[in-house]
PDB file of C-alpha atoms in Angstrom:
ATOM      1  CA  ALA A   1     -79.955 -86.017   0.043  1.00 41.00           C
ATOM      2  CA  ALA A   2     -79.478 -85.474  -3.668  1.00 41.00           C
ATOM      3  CA  LYS A   3     -75.915 -84.906  -4.864  1.00 41.00           C
ATOM      4  CA  GLY A   4     -74.894 -81.277  -5.022  1.00 43.00           C
ATOM      5  CA  ARG A   5     -77.969 -80.040  -3.105  1.00 38.00           C
ATOM      6  CA  PRO A   6     -77.482 -80.542   0.612  1.00 42.00           C
ATOM      7  CA  GLY A   7     -80.683 -81.077   2.537  1.00 44.00           C
ATOM      8  CA  LYS A   8     -82.788 -81.521  -0.602  1.00 42.00           C
ATOM      9  CA  SER A   9     -83.996 -84.939  -1.693  1.00 41.00           C
ATOM     10  CA  LYS A  10     -84.800 -85.678  -5.285  1.00 43.00           C
ATOM     11  CA  ALA A  11     -88.592 -85.844  -5.744  1.00 43.00           C
ATOM     12  CA  LYS A  12     -89.742 -89.075  -7.353  1.00 45.00           C
ATOM     13  CA  LYS A  13     -92.658 -89.122  -9.761  1.00 47.00           C
ATOM     14  CA  PRO A  14     -95.389 -91.260  -8.190  1.00 48.00           C
ATOM     15  CA  GLU A  15     -95.783 -94.667  -9.789  1.00 51.00           C
ATOM     16  CA  HIS A  16     -99.213 -95.371 -11.164  1.00 51.00           C
ATOM     17  CA  LYS A  17    -100.599 -98.788 -10.380  1.00 50.00           C
ATOM     18  CA  HIS A  18    -101.962 -99.223 -13.897  1.00 51.00           C
ATOM     19  CA  ALA A  19     -98.873 -98.075 -15.808  1.00 56.00           C
ATOM     20  CA  LYS A  20     -97.469-100.494 -18.387  1.00 56.00           C
ATOM     21  CA  LYS A  21     -94.009-100.654 -19.872  1.00 58.00           C
ATOM     22  CA  ARG A  22     -94.197 -99.796 -23.576  1.00 59.00           C
ATOM     23  CA  VAL A  23     -91.560 -99.242 -26.233  1.00 60.00           C
ATOM     24  CA  ALA A  24     -90.292 -95.672 -25.925  1.00 71.00           C
ATOM     25  CA  GLY A  25     -92.044 -93.049 -28.003  1.00 77.00           C
ATOM     26  CA  THR A  26     -95.564 -91.782 -28.488  1.00 89.00           C
ATOM     27  CA  TRP A  27     -98.104 -94.510 -29.185  1.00 92.00           C
ATOM     28  CA  ALA A  28    -101.451 -93.916 -30.880  1.00 94.00           C
ATOM     29  CA  PHE A  29    -104.354 -94.826 -28.607  1.00 96.00           C
ATOM     30  CA  THR A  30    -107.832 -95.561 -29.962  1.00 97.00           C
ATOM     31  CA  LEU A  31    -110.350 -94.877 -27.194  1.00 98.00           C
ATOM     32  CA  ARG A  32    -114.084 -95.554 -26.961  1.00 98.00           C
ATOM     33  CA  CYS A  33    -115.602 -92.913 -24.679  1.00 98.00           C
ATOM     34  CA  THR A  34    -119.115 -93.915 -23.586  1.00 98.00           C
ATOM     35  CA  VAL A  35    -121.486 -91.815 -21.486  1.00 95.00           C
ATOM     36  CA  GLU A  36    -122.721 -94.267 -18.863  1.00 95.00           C
ATOM     37  CA  GLU A  37    -126.345 -95.036 -17.992  1.00 90.00           C
ATOM     38  CA  MET A  38    -127.845 -93.456 -21.120  1.00 90.00           C
ATOM     39  CA  THR A  39    -131.059 -94.914 -22.575  1.00 88.00           C
ATOM     40  CA  ASP A  40    -129.734 -94.474 -26.126  1.00 92.00           C
ATOM     41  CA  PRO A  41    -126.022 -95.103 -26.742  1.00 95.00           C
ATOM     42  CA  VAL A  42    -123.755 -92.060 -26.634  1.00 96.00           C
ATOM     43  CA  TRP A  43    -120.112 -92.688 -27.463  1.00 98.00           C
ATOM     44  CA  ARG A  44    -117.144 -91.242 -29.300  1.00 98.00           C
ATOM     45  CA  LEU A  45    -114.238 -93.137 -30.851  1.00 98.00           C
ATOM     46  CA  LEU A  46    -111.080 -91.046 -30.573  1.00 98.00           C
ATOM     47  CA  ARG A  47    -107.468 -91.438 -31.656  1.00 97.00           C
ATOM     48  CA  VAL A  48    -105.024 -89.556 -29.456  1.00 97.00           C
ATOM     49  CA  PRO A  49    -101.320 -89.623 -28.595  1.00 96.00           C
ATOM     50  CA  SER A  50    -100.529 -91.806 -25.586  1.00 95.00           C
ATOM     51  CA  ASN A  51     -98.510 -89.044 -23.932  1.00 95.00           C
ATOM     52  CA  ILE A  52    -101.416 -86.565 -23.765  1.00 97.00           C
ATOM     53  CA  SER A  53    -101.992 -85.440 -20.194  1.00 97.00           C
ATOM     54  CA  LEU A  54    -105.312 -86.206 -18.558  1.00 98.00           C
ATOM     55  CA  TYR A  55    -105.840 -82.451 -18.277  1.00 97.00           C
ATOM     56  CA  HIS A  56    -105.448 -81.964 -22.046  1.00 97.00           C
ATOM     57  CA  PHE A  57    -107.481 -85.094 -22.784  1.00 98.00           C
ATOM     58  CA  HIS A  58    -110.316 -83.457 -20.807  1.00 98.00           C
ATOM     59  CA  HIS A  59    -110.383 -80.731 -23.495  1.00 97.00           C
ATOM     60  CA  VAL A  60    -110.512 -83.371 -26.245  1.00 98.00           C
ATOM     61  CA  LEU A  61    -113.524 -84.977 -24.533  1.00 98.00           C
ATOM     62  CA  GLN A  62    -115.194 -81.589 -24.154  1.00 97.00           C
ATOM     63  CA  ALA A  63    -114.908 -80.950 -27.904  1.00 97.00           C
ATOM     64  CA  ALA A  64    -115.990 -84.491 -28.843  1.00 97.00           C
ATOM     65  CA  MET A  65    -119.111 -84.304 -26.642  1.00 96.00           C
ATOM     66  CA  GLU A  66    -119.782 -80.665 -27.632  1.00 95.00           C
ATOM     67  CA  TRP A  67    -119.720 -79.571 -24.012  1.00 94.00           C
ATOM     68  CA  GLN A  68    -118.699 -76.055 -22.988  1.00 92.00           C
ATOM     69  CA  ASP A  69    -116.199 -76.787 -20.185  1.00 91.00           C
ATOM     70  CA  CYS A  70    -118.314 -74.907 -17.639  1.00 91.00           C
ATOM     71  CA  HIS A  71    -117.913 -77.405 -14.804  1.00 92.00           C
ATOM     72  CA  LEU A  72    -115.288 -79.206 -12.771  1.00 93.00           C
ATOM     73  CA  HIS A  73    -114.094 -82.659 -13.742  1.00 95.00           C
ATOM     74  CA  LEU A  74    -111.893 -85.494 -12.596  1.00 97.00           C
ATOM     75  CA  PHE A  75    -110.600 -88.823 -13.828  1.00 98.00           C
ATOM     76  CA  MET A  76    -110.711 -92.033 -11.804  1.00 97.00           C
ATOM     77  CA  ALA A  77    -108.342 -94.953 -12.357  1.00 97.00           C
ATOM     78  CA  GLY A  78    -108.783 -97.670  -9.796  1.00 93.00           C
ATOM     79  CA  LYS A  79    -108.879 -95.948  -6.424  1.00 93.00           C
ATOM     80  CA  ARG A  80    -106.897 -92.920  -7.598  1.00 96.00           C
ATOM     81  CA  GLU A  81    -108.398 -89.620  -8.694  1.00 97.00           C
ATOM     82  CA  TYR A  82    -106.791 -87.062 -10.998  1.00 98.00           C
ATOM     83  CA  ALA A  83    -108.018 -83.484 -11.265  1.00 96.00           C
ATOM     84  CA  PRO A  84    -106.697 -80.062 -12.212  1.00 94.00           C
ATOM     85  CA  ARG A  85    -105.107 -78.201  -9.287  1.00 91.00           C
ATOM     86  CA  TYR A  86    -107.761 -75.472  -9.400  1.00 90.00           C
ATOM     87  CA  ALA A  87    -110.525 -78.034  -8.701  1.00 87.00           C
ATOM     88  CA  GLU A  88    -109.129 -78.554  -5.192  1.00 88.00           C
ATOM     89  CA  VAL A  89    -110.274 -82.190  -5.070  1.00 90.00           C
ATOM     90  CA  GLU A  90    -108.902 -83.664  -1.857  1.00 91.00           C
ATOM     91  CA  ASP A  91    -106.209 -86.329  -2.378  1.00 94.00           C
ATOM     92  CA  ALA A  92    -106.408 -86.052  -6.185  1.00 96.00           C
ATOM     93  CA  LEU A  93    -103.183 -86.097  -8.175  1.00 96.00           C
ATOM     94  CA  ASP A  94    -102.540 -83.284 -10.668  1.00 96.00           C
ATOM     95  CA  SER A  95    -104.076 -84.261 -14.018  1.00 97.00           C
ATOM     96  CA  GLU A  96    -101.577 -82.049 -15.872  1.00 96.00           C
ATOM     97  CA  LYS A  97     -98.722 -84.290 -14.722  1.00 97.00           C
ATOM     98  CA  VAL A  98    -100.190 -87.679 -15.646  1.00 97.00           C
ATOM     99  CA  SER A  99    -100.590 -89.077 -19.169  1.00 97.00           C
ATOM    100  CA  LEU A 100    -103.098 -91.552 -20.550  1.00 97.00           C
ATOM    101  CA  ALA A 101    -100.230 -94.037 -20.995  1.00 95.00           C
ATOM    102  CA  GLU A 102     -99.639 -93.936 -17.232  1.00 96.00           C
ATOM    103  CA  VAL A 103    -103.206 -94.903 -16.298  1.00 97.00           C
ATOM    104  CA  LEU A 104    -104.219 -97.270 -19.113  1.00 97.00           C
ATOM    105  CA  SER A 105    -102.427-100.603 -18.783  1.00 92.00           C
ATOM    106  CA  GLY A 106    -103.306-102.076 -22.166  1.00 94.00           C
ATOM    107  CA  VAL A 107    -106.098-102.855 -24.588  1.00 96.00           C
ATOM    108  CA  GLY A 108    -109.350-103.325 -22.675  1.00 97.00           C
ATOM    109  CA  SER A 109    -108.307-101.221 -19.685  1.00 97.00           C
ATOM    110  CA  ALA A 110    -110.470 -98.242 -18.758  1.00 98.00           C
ATOM    111  CA  ILE A 111    -110.686 -95.127 -16.634  1.00 98.00           C
ATOM    112  CA  THR A 112    -113.701 -93.000 -15.762  1.00 98.00           C
ATOM    113  CA  TYR A 113    -114.148 -89.293 -16.521  1.00 97.00           C
ATOM    114  CA  ASN A 114    -116.605 -87.460 -14.260  1.00 95.00           C
ATOM    115  CA  TYR A 115    -117.790 -84.162 -15.700  1.00 94.00           C
ATOM    116  CA  ASP A 116    -119.972 -81.711 -13.773  1.00 91.00           C
ATOM    117  CA  PHE A 117    -120.041 -82.686 -10.107  1.00 88.00           C
ATOM    118  CA  GLY A 118    -123.704 -81.625  -9.907  1.00 85.00           C
ATOM    119  CA  ASP A 119    -125.026 -83.746 -12.785  1.00 86.00           C
ATOM    120  CA  ASP A 120    -122.193 -86.325 -12.596  1.00 90.00           C
ATOM    121  CA  TRP A 121    -121.897 -87.251 -16.255  1.00 91.00           C
ATOM    122  CA  MET A 122    -119.759 -90.392 -16.078  1.00 95.00           C
ATOM    123  CA  VAL A 123    -117.830 -91.346 -19.207  1.00 97.00           C
ATOM    124  CA  GLU A 124    -116.030 -94.666 -19.483  1.00 98.00           C
ATOM    125  CA  VAL A 125    -112.787 -94.214 -21.431  1.00 98.00           C
ATOM    126  CA  ARG A 126    -111.723 -97.654 -22.711  1.00 98.00           C
ATOM    127  CA  LEU A 127    -108.534 -98.375 -24.641  1.00 98.00           C
ATOM    128  CA  GLU A 128    -109.656-100.238 -27.785  1.00 98.00           C
ATOM    129  CA  ALA A 129    -106.330-100.325 -29.640  1.00 97.00           C
ATOM    130  CA  GLU A 130    -102.761 -99.112 -29.323  1.00 95.00           C
ATOM    131  CA  GLU A 131    -100.314 -98.630 -32.165  1.00 93.00           C
ATOM    132  CA  PRO A 132     -96.570 -98.469 -31.513  1.00 89.00           C
ATOM    133  CA  PRO A 133     -94.596 -95.378 -32.469  1.00 87.00           C
ATOM    134  CA  GLY A 134     -94.161 -94.920 -36.194  1.00 82.00           C
ATOM    135  CA  LYS A 135     -93.118 -92.158 -38.524  1.00 72.00           C
ATOM    136  CA  GLY A 136     -94.595 -88.739 -37.874  1.00 72.00           C
ATOM    137  CA  ALA A 137     -96.618 -87.253 -35.083  1.00 75.00           C
ATOM    138  CA  VAL A 138     -99.808 -88.761 -33.689  1.00 85.00           C
ATOM    139  CA  GLY A 139    -102.691 -86.343 -34.076  1.00 91.00           C
ATOM    140  CA  ILE A 140    -106.072 -86.110 -32.384  1.00 96.00           C
ATOM    141  CA  GLU A 141    -108.981 -87.462 -34.421  1.00 96.00           C
ATOM    142  CA  LEU A 142    -112.654 -88.174 -33.940  1.00 97.00           C
ATOM    143  CA  LEU A 143    -112.990 -91.510 -35.759  1.00 97.00           C
ATOM    144  CA  ASP A 144    -116.663 -92.267 -35.163  1.00 98.00           C
ATOM    145  CA  ALA A 145    -119.581 -91.239 -32.965  1.00 97.00           C
ATOM    146  CA  GLU A 146    -123.086 -92.206 -31.973  1.00 97.00           C
ATOM    147  CA  GLY A 147    -125.771 -90.316 -30.092  1.00 96.00           C
ATOM    148  CA  VAL A 148    -126.165 -86.799 -28.801  1.00 92.00           C
ATOM    149  CA  ALA A 149    -124.305 -86.030 -25.607  1.00 90.00           C
ATOM    150  CA  PRO A 150    -126.381 -84.701 -22.709  1.00 87.00           C
ATOM    151  CA  VAL A 151    -126.689 -80.935 -22.585  1.00 82.00           C
ATOM    152  CA  GLU A 152    -125.034 -79.098 -19.749  1.00 79.00           C
ATOM    153  CA  ASP A 153    -126.909 -77.878 -16.687  1.00 72.00           C
ATOM    154  CA  VAL A 154    -129.769 -80.362 -16.894  1.00 63.00           C
ATOM    155  CA  LEU A 155    -130.146 -80.085 -13.103  1.00 55.00           C
ATOM    156  CA  GLY A 156    -130.638 -83.664 -12.142  1.00 53.00           C
ATOM    157  CA  GLY A 157    -128.163 -85.536 -14.318  1.00 54.00           C
ATOM    158  CA  ILE A 158    -129.156 -88.780 -15.946  1.00 53.00           C
ATOM    159  CA  ALA A 159    -132.557 -88.923 -14.239  1.00 52.00           C
ATOM    160  CA  ALA A 160    -133.545 -85.542 -15.704  1.00 50.00           C
ATOM    161  CA  TRP A 161    -132.074 -86.226 -19.145  1.00 46.00           C
TER     162      TRP A 161
END
């Protein structure tokens, strides 16, 4: 039992298999986010703070792809899934409580973002570069882009697009 609280044990934050030890502070991550299985390339190059939660990164992806956030989503890292609590995805960890730094182990590592469980738009999120903490805050930037993201509610996903 935890000191000072009889009968209560101190909850430990789950360790993430892909987590890497980095110098303390917020790193700048450069991420290439590629919609998988597209005939013509569709990708976005983003710069984000390493401590952004997966839940908040979902909103960054929505803006970058010009989607409307009308559907459920989840992230996959290895065999683990991360989703918002309201999605009620069985065995998924809460995406609000996990940061990109906890699931990306280093340059070249990747996770998958699944948006719209009907159309299953799969986006590979690959860490292209990481910059150690410096002076000032790390902002969110769209650095480059190619292709038009699929429109929502295609009814049939990649095959229909």
